[in-house]
Coordinates of C-alpha atoms and ligand atoms in Angstrom, one line a residue:
M1 CA -11.3 -9.1 -21.2
E2 CA -12.4 -10.7 -17.9
K3 CA -10.9 -8.9 -14.9
E4 CA -8.8 -11.0 -12.6
I5 CA -9.7 -10.6 -8.9
I6 CA -6.6 -10.8 -6.7
I7 CA -8.1 -9.7 -3.3
S8 CA -11.6 -10.4 -2.3
A9 CA -12.9 -9.1 1.1
H10 CA -16.3 -10.2 2.4
D11 CA -18.3 -8.6 5.2
L12 CA -15.3 -7.4 7.2
V13 CA -15.9 -6.2 10.7
K14 CA -13.3 -4.7 13.0
T15 CA -14.0 -3.2 16.4
F16 CA -11.7 -1.5 18.9
G17 CA -12.3 -1.1 22.7
K18 CA -15.0 -2.5 25.0
G19 CA -18.3 -1.4 26.4
A20 CA -19.1 2.3 26.1
N21 CA -15.7 2.8 24.4
K22 CA -16.4 0.3 21.7
V23 CA -15.8 1.7 18.2
T24 CA -16.8 -0.3 15.0
A25 CA -14.1 1.0 12.7
V26 CA -15.0 -1.3 9.8
D27 CA -18.6 -2.3 9.7
G28 CA -19.5 -5.0 7.1
V29 CA -17.2 -4.0 4.2
S30 CA -17.1 -6.2 1.1
L31 CA -14.7 -5.3 -1.7
D32 CA -12.8 -6.9 -4.7
V33 CA -9.5 -5.6 -6.0
C34 CA -8.6 -6.6 -9.6
K35 CA -5.2 -7.0 -11.1
G36 CA -3.6 -3.7 -12.3
E37 CA -6.4 -1.4 -11.1
M38 CA -6.0 1.8 -9.1
V39 CA -8.6 2.2 -6.3
A40 CA -8.9 5.3 -4.3
V41 CA -10.5 5.2 -0.8
T42 CA -11.9 8.5 0.5
G43 CA -14.0 9.5 3.5
Q44 CA -13.9 11.7 6.5
S45 CA -11.4 11.3 9.3
G46 CA -12.3 8.3 11.5
S47 CA -14.4 6.7 8.8
G48 CA -12.3 3.6 8.9
K49 CA -10.0 3.9 5.9
S50 CA -6.7 3.1 7.6
T51 CA -8.3 0.2 9.5
L52 CA -9.6 -1.3 6.2
M53 CA -6.2 -0.9 4.6
N54 CA -4.5 -2.7 7.5
L55 CA -7.0 -5.5 7.2
L56 CA -6.5 -5.9 3.5
G57 CA -2.7 -5.7 3.8
G58 CA -2.5 -8.3 6.5
L59 CA -1.3 -5.8 9.2
D60 CA -4.3 -6.6 11.3
K61 CA -7.0 -9.2 11.6
P62 CA -10.7 -8.7 11.3
D63 CA -13.1 -9.7 14.1
S64 CA -15.3 -11.4 11.4
G65 CA -15.5 -11.7 7.7
S66 CA -13.1 -13.1 5.2
I67 CA -10.2 -11.9 3.0
T68 CA -9.1 -14.1 0.2
A69 CA -5.8 -13.0 -1.3
L70 CA -4.4 -14.9 -4.3
G71 CA -6.7 -17.7 -3.5
E72 CA -5.6 -18.0 0.1
E73 CA -8.0 -17.3 3.0
L74 CA -6.0 -14.8 5.1
T75 CA -8.4 -14.8 8.0
A76 CA -7.8 -18.5 8.6
V77 CA -4.0 -18.5 8.6
K78 CA -1.7 -18.4 11.7
D79 CA 0.1 -15.2 12.6
T80 CA 3.4 -16.6 11.3
R81 CA 1.8 -17.3 7.9
L82 CA 0.2 -13.8 8.0
A83 CA 3.7 -12.2 8.6
E84 CA 5.0 -14.2 5.7
Y85 CA 2.1 -12.8 3.6
R86 CA 3.0 -9.3 4.6
R87 CA 6.7 -9.7 3.7
R88 CA 6.2 -11.5 0.5
K89 CA 2.8 -10.7 -1.0
S90 CA 1.7 -7.2 0.2
G91 CA 3.5 -3.9 -0.1
F92 CA 2.7 -1.0 2.2
V93 CA 3.3 2.7 1.8
F94 CA 2.7 5.1 4.6
Q95 CA 2.1 8.9 4.9
F96 CA 5.4 9.3 6.9
Y97 CA 7.4 7.0 4.7
N98 CA 8.6 4.7 7.6
L99 CA 12.2 4.4 6.3
I100 CA 14.9 3.1 8.6
P101 CA 17.2 6.1 9.2
V102 CA 20.4 4.1 9.7
L103 CA 20.0 2.3 6.3
N104 CA 20.7 3.9 3.0
V105 CA 18.4 3.9 0.0
E106 CA 19.5 0.6 -1.3
E107 CA 19.4 -1.1 2.1
N108 CA 15.9 0.3 2.8
I109 CA 14.6 -1.0 -0.5
A110 CA 16.2 -4.5 0.0
L111 CA 14.9 -4.7 3.7
P112 CA 11.8 -6.9 3.0
I113 CA 14.0 -9.4 1.0
H114 CA 16.7 -9.4 3.7
L115 CA 14.2 -10.0 6.5
D116 CA 13.1 -13.0 4.5
G117 CA 16.6 -14.4 4.6
K118 CA 17.2 -13.8 0.9
R119 CA 19.5 -11.8 -1.2
L120 CA 18.3 -9.2 -3.7
P121 CA 19.9 -9.7 -7.2
K122 CA 21.7 -6.5 -8.2
K123 CA 19.9 -6.3 -11.5
E124 CA 16.5 -6.2 -9.7
L125 CA 17.7 -3.5 -7.4
D126 CA 19.1 -1.5 -10.3
D127 CA 15.8 -1.8 -12.2
V128 CA 13.7 -0.6 -9.3
L129 CA 16.1 2.3 -8.6
E130 CA 15.8 3.2 -12.2
L131 CA 12.0 2.9 -12.3
L132 CA 11.6 5.2 -9.3
G133 CA 14.3 7.7 -10.4
L134 CA 16.6 6.9 -7.5
S135 CA 19.7 5.7 -9.2
E136 CA 21.7 8.8 -8.2
R137 CA 20.6 8.5 -4.6
R138 CA 21.3 4.9 -3.8
Y139 CA 23.9 5.5 -1.1
H140 CA 22.0 8.5 0.6
F141 CA 20.4 8.1 4.0
A142 CA 16.7 8.9 4.6
N143 CA 17.5 12.3 6.2
Q144 CA 19.5 13.3 3.2
L145 CA 16.4 13.0 0.9
S146 CA 13.4 15.3 0.2
G147 CA 10.0 14.1 1.2
G148 CA 9.1 13.1 -2.4
Q149 CA 12.4 11.2 -2.7
Q150 CA 11.7 9.4 0.7
Q151 CA 8.2 8.4 -0.6
R152 CA 9.8 7.1 -3.8
V153 CA 12.1 4.9 -1.7
S154 CA 9.2 3.6 0.3
I155 CA 7.3 2.8 -2.9
A156 CA 10.4 1.0 -4.2
R157 CA 10.5 -1.0 -0.9
A158 CA 6.8 -1.8 -1.3
I159 CA 7.2 -3.2 -4.9
I160 CA 10.5 -5.0 -4.4
N161 CA 8.7 -8.4 -3.7
K162 CA 6.4 -7.8 -6.8
P163 CA 3.3 -7.9 -4.7
P164 CA -0.1 -8.3 -6.5
C165 CA -1.3 -5.2 -4.6
I166 CA 0.2 -2.2 -3.0
F167 CA -1.7 -0.5 -0.1
A168 CA -0.9 3.2 0.3
D169 CA -2.3 5.1 3.3
E170 CA -2.3 8.8 2.4
P171 CA 0.9 8.5 0.4
T172 CA 0.8 12.1 -0.6
G173 CA -0.6 13.4 2.7
N174 CA 2.8 15.0 3.6
L175 CA 3.7 16.2 0.1
D176 CA 3.1 19.4 -1.9
S177 CA 0.9 19.2 -5.0
K178 CA 3.8 18.9 -7.5
N179 CA 5.4 16.0 -5.5
S180 CA 1.9 14.5 -5.0
R181 CA 1.3 14.4 -8.8
E182 CA 4.7 12.8 -9.3
I183 CA 3.9 10.1 -6.8
I184 CA 0.6 9.3 -8.5
S185 CA 2.2 9.2 -12.0
L186 CA 4.8 6.8 -10.5
F187 CA 2.1 4.5 -9.2
K188 CA 0.7 4.5 -12.7
R189 CA 4.0 3.7 -14.2
V190 CA 4.5 0.9 -11.6
I191 CA 1.0 -0.5 -12.5
A192 CA 1.9 -0.4 -16.2
E193 CA 5.3 -2.1 -15.7
T194 CA 4.4 -4.7 -13.1
G195 CA 0.7 -5.2 -13.3
T196 CA 0.3 -4.7 -9.6
A197 CA -2.9 -3.1 -8.2
V198 CA -2.8 0.0 -6.0
V199 CA -5.3 0.8 -3.3
L200 CA -4.7 4.3 -2.0
V201 CA -6.3 6.4 0.7
T202 CA -6.5 10.1 -0.1
H203 CA -8.3 13.2 1.0
D204 CA -7.4 14.9 -2.3
G205 CA -10.2 14.9 -4.9
S206 CA -7.8 15.6 -7.8
I207 CA -5.8 12.4 -6.8
A208 CA -9.0 10.3 -6.4
A209 CA -10.1 11.5 -9.8
E210 CA -7.0 9.7 -11.3
A211 CA -8.1 6.3 -10.0
D212 CA -10.1 3.7 -11.9
R213 CA -12.5 3.4 -9.0
V214 CA -13.3 5.6 -6.0
I215 CA -14.7 4.2 -2.8
T216 CA -16.1 6.4 -0.1
M217 CA -16.4 5.4 3.5
Q218 CA -18.5 6.7 6.3
D219 CA -18.8 5.2 9.8
G220 CA -17.0 2.1 8.8
K221 CA -19.2 1.4 5.8
I222 CA -18.7 1.9 2.1
I223 CA -21.4 4.5 1.2
S224 CA -20.6 4.9 -2.4
E225 CA -18.5 3.4 -5.2
R226 CA -17.8 5.3 -8.4
V227 CA -16.1 3.8 -11.5
R228 CA -14.2 6.3 -13.6
S229 CA -15.7 6.9 -17.0
F230 CA -13.1 7.3 -19.7
Ligands
ATP301 N1 -5.9 1.0 17.5 C1 -7.1 1.6 17.7 N2 -7.7 1.6 19.0 C2 -8.8 2.2 19.2 N3 -9.6 2.8 18.3 C3 -9.1 2.8 17.1 C4 -7.8 2.2 16.7 N4 -7.6 2.4 15.4 C5 -8.6 3.1 14.9 N5 -9.5 3.3 15.9 C6 -10.8 4.1 15.8 O1 -11.5 3.5 14.6 C7 -12.1 4.5 13.8 C8 -11.5 4.5 12.4 O2 -10.2 4.9 12.4 P1 -9.3 4.9 11.1 O3 -7.9 5.2 11.6 O4 -9.5 3.7 10.4 O5 -9.9 6.2 10.4 P2 -9.4 6.9 9.0 O6 -10.6 6.9 8.1 O7 -8.1 6.3 8.6 O8 -9.2 8.4 9.5 P3 -8.1 9.5 9.1 O9 -8.6 10.1 7.8 O10 -8.1 10.5 10.2 O11 -6.7 8.8 9.0 C9 -11.8 5.8 14.6 O12 -13.0 6.2 15.3 C10 -10.6 5.5 15.4 O13 -10.7 6.3 16.6
MG302 MG1 -6.2 7.0 8.4

C-alpha cells in the first residue's frame, strides 16, 4: 500500500541569536511524516529536537525552508492562519503536561475546542475519556492526578481535534518506566483508533525501539534514520 504523506518538511533552517551568539538550532532538515506512523526523534541535549518539533507543529516559524501540512504550505501563511492550524490540525504533548490547574480534566481536554469558539459533543468527550482511561477522573483537577494521569489528559487534549499528527516532546521524560510504557502503548492505541501519526522526542532507547522509524539529530542535522525491521 502506498504511504500517505501528511507532513513534508524541506530544508528547514532555524537560528537563534545574533553575531557571536548565533546558534543554528535546525540546520537543513528535510523530513516526511506518513499517516499512522510513529517516529522517534533522538539526539543529545541541544541537538535541535525541540526546535524541530516546534517548527513541524506550527509553534514557531523557520528562517527558511518549507513545511507542507495536509497540502497547505505552512511557511507561507499569516500568523493568524498558523494559530488556526495549531488549534485545529496539530496536537502537542509536552514533558510537563502544561495542563491548566483551575480547569478540571474535562475542561482541560475541551480547551482547544472552546478556544475555537465551538462546543465539544458529549459523546466525543466520553469516547476520548474512555480511550485514555480517564472516565473516573473527569471532574478532578490537575493537582489531584498522578503524573501518568496528567500526561494522559494532555494526550486527550492533543487528540480532541483529531489532528493528522501529534507532536510529543519528551512525553515520558518526567515519568517512571511503568508509566512511560503505558503512555507509549496509549499512543499506539490512539494511532490504531484514529490513524493519526505520532512524532515523539525521547532519550530512552527502549521507547525509540517501539517506533516505526528512529531519527537521530546532531548539531541541528539529521545524522541517521533507521526504519524498524519487523
Ligand atoms: N529560544 C531560544 N533562544 C536561543 N537559543 C535557543 C532557543 N531555543 C533553542 N535554542 C538553542 O538551540 C539549540 C537547540 O535547542 P533545542 O531545545 O532544540 O535542543 P534539544 O535537542 O531539544 O535539547 P534537549 O534534549 O536538552 O531538550 C540549543 O543550542 C539551544 O541553546
Ligand atoms: Mg528539547
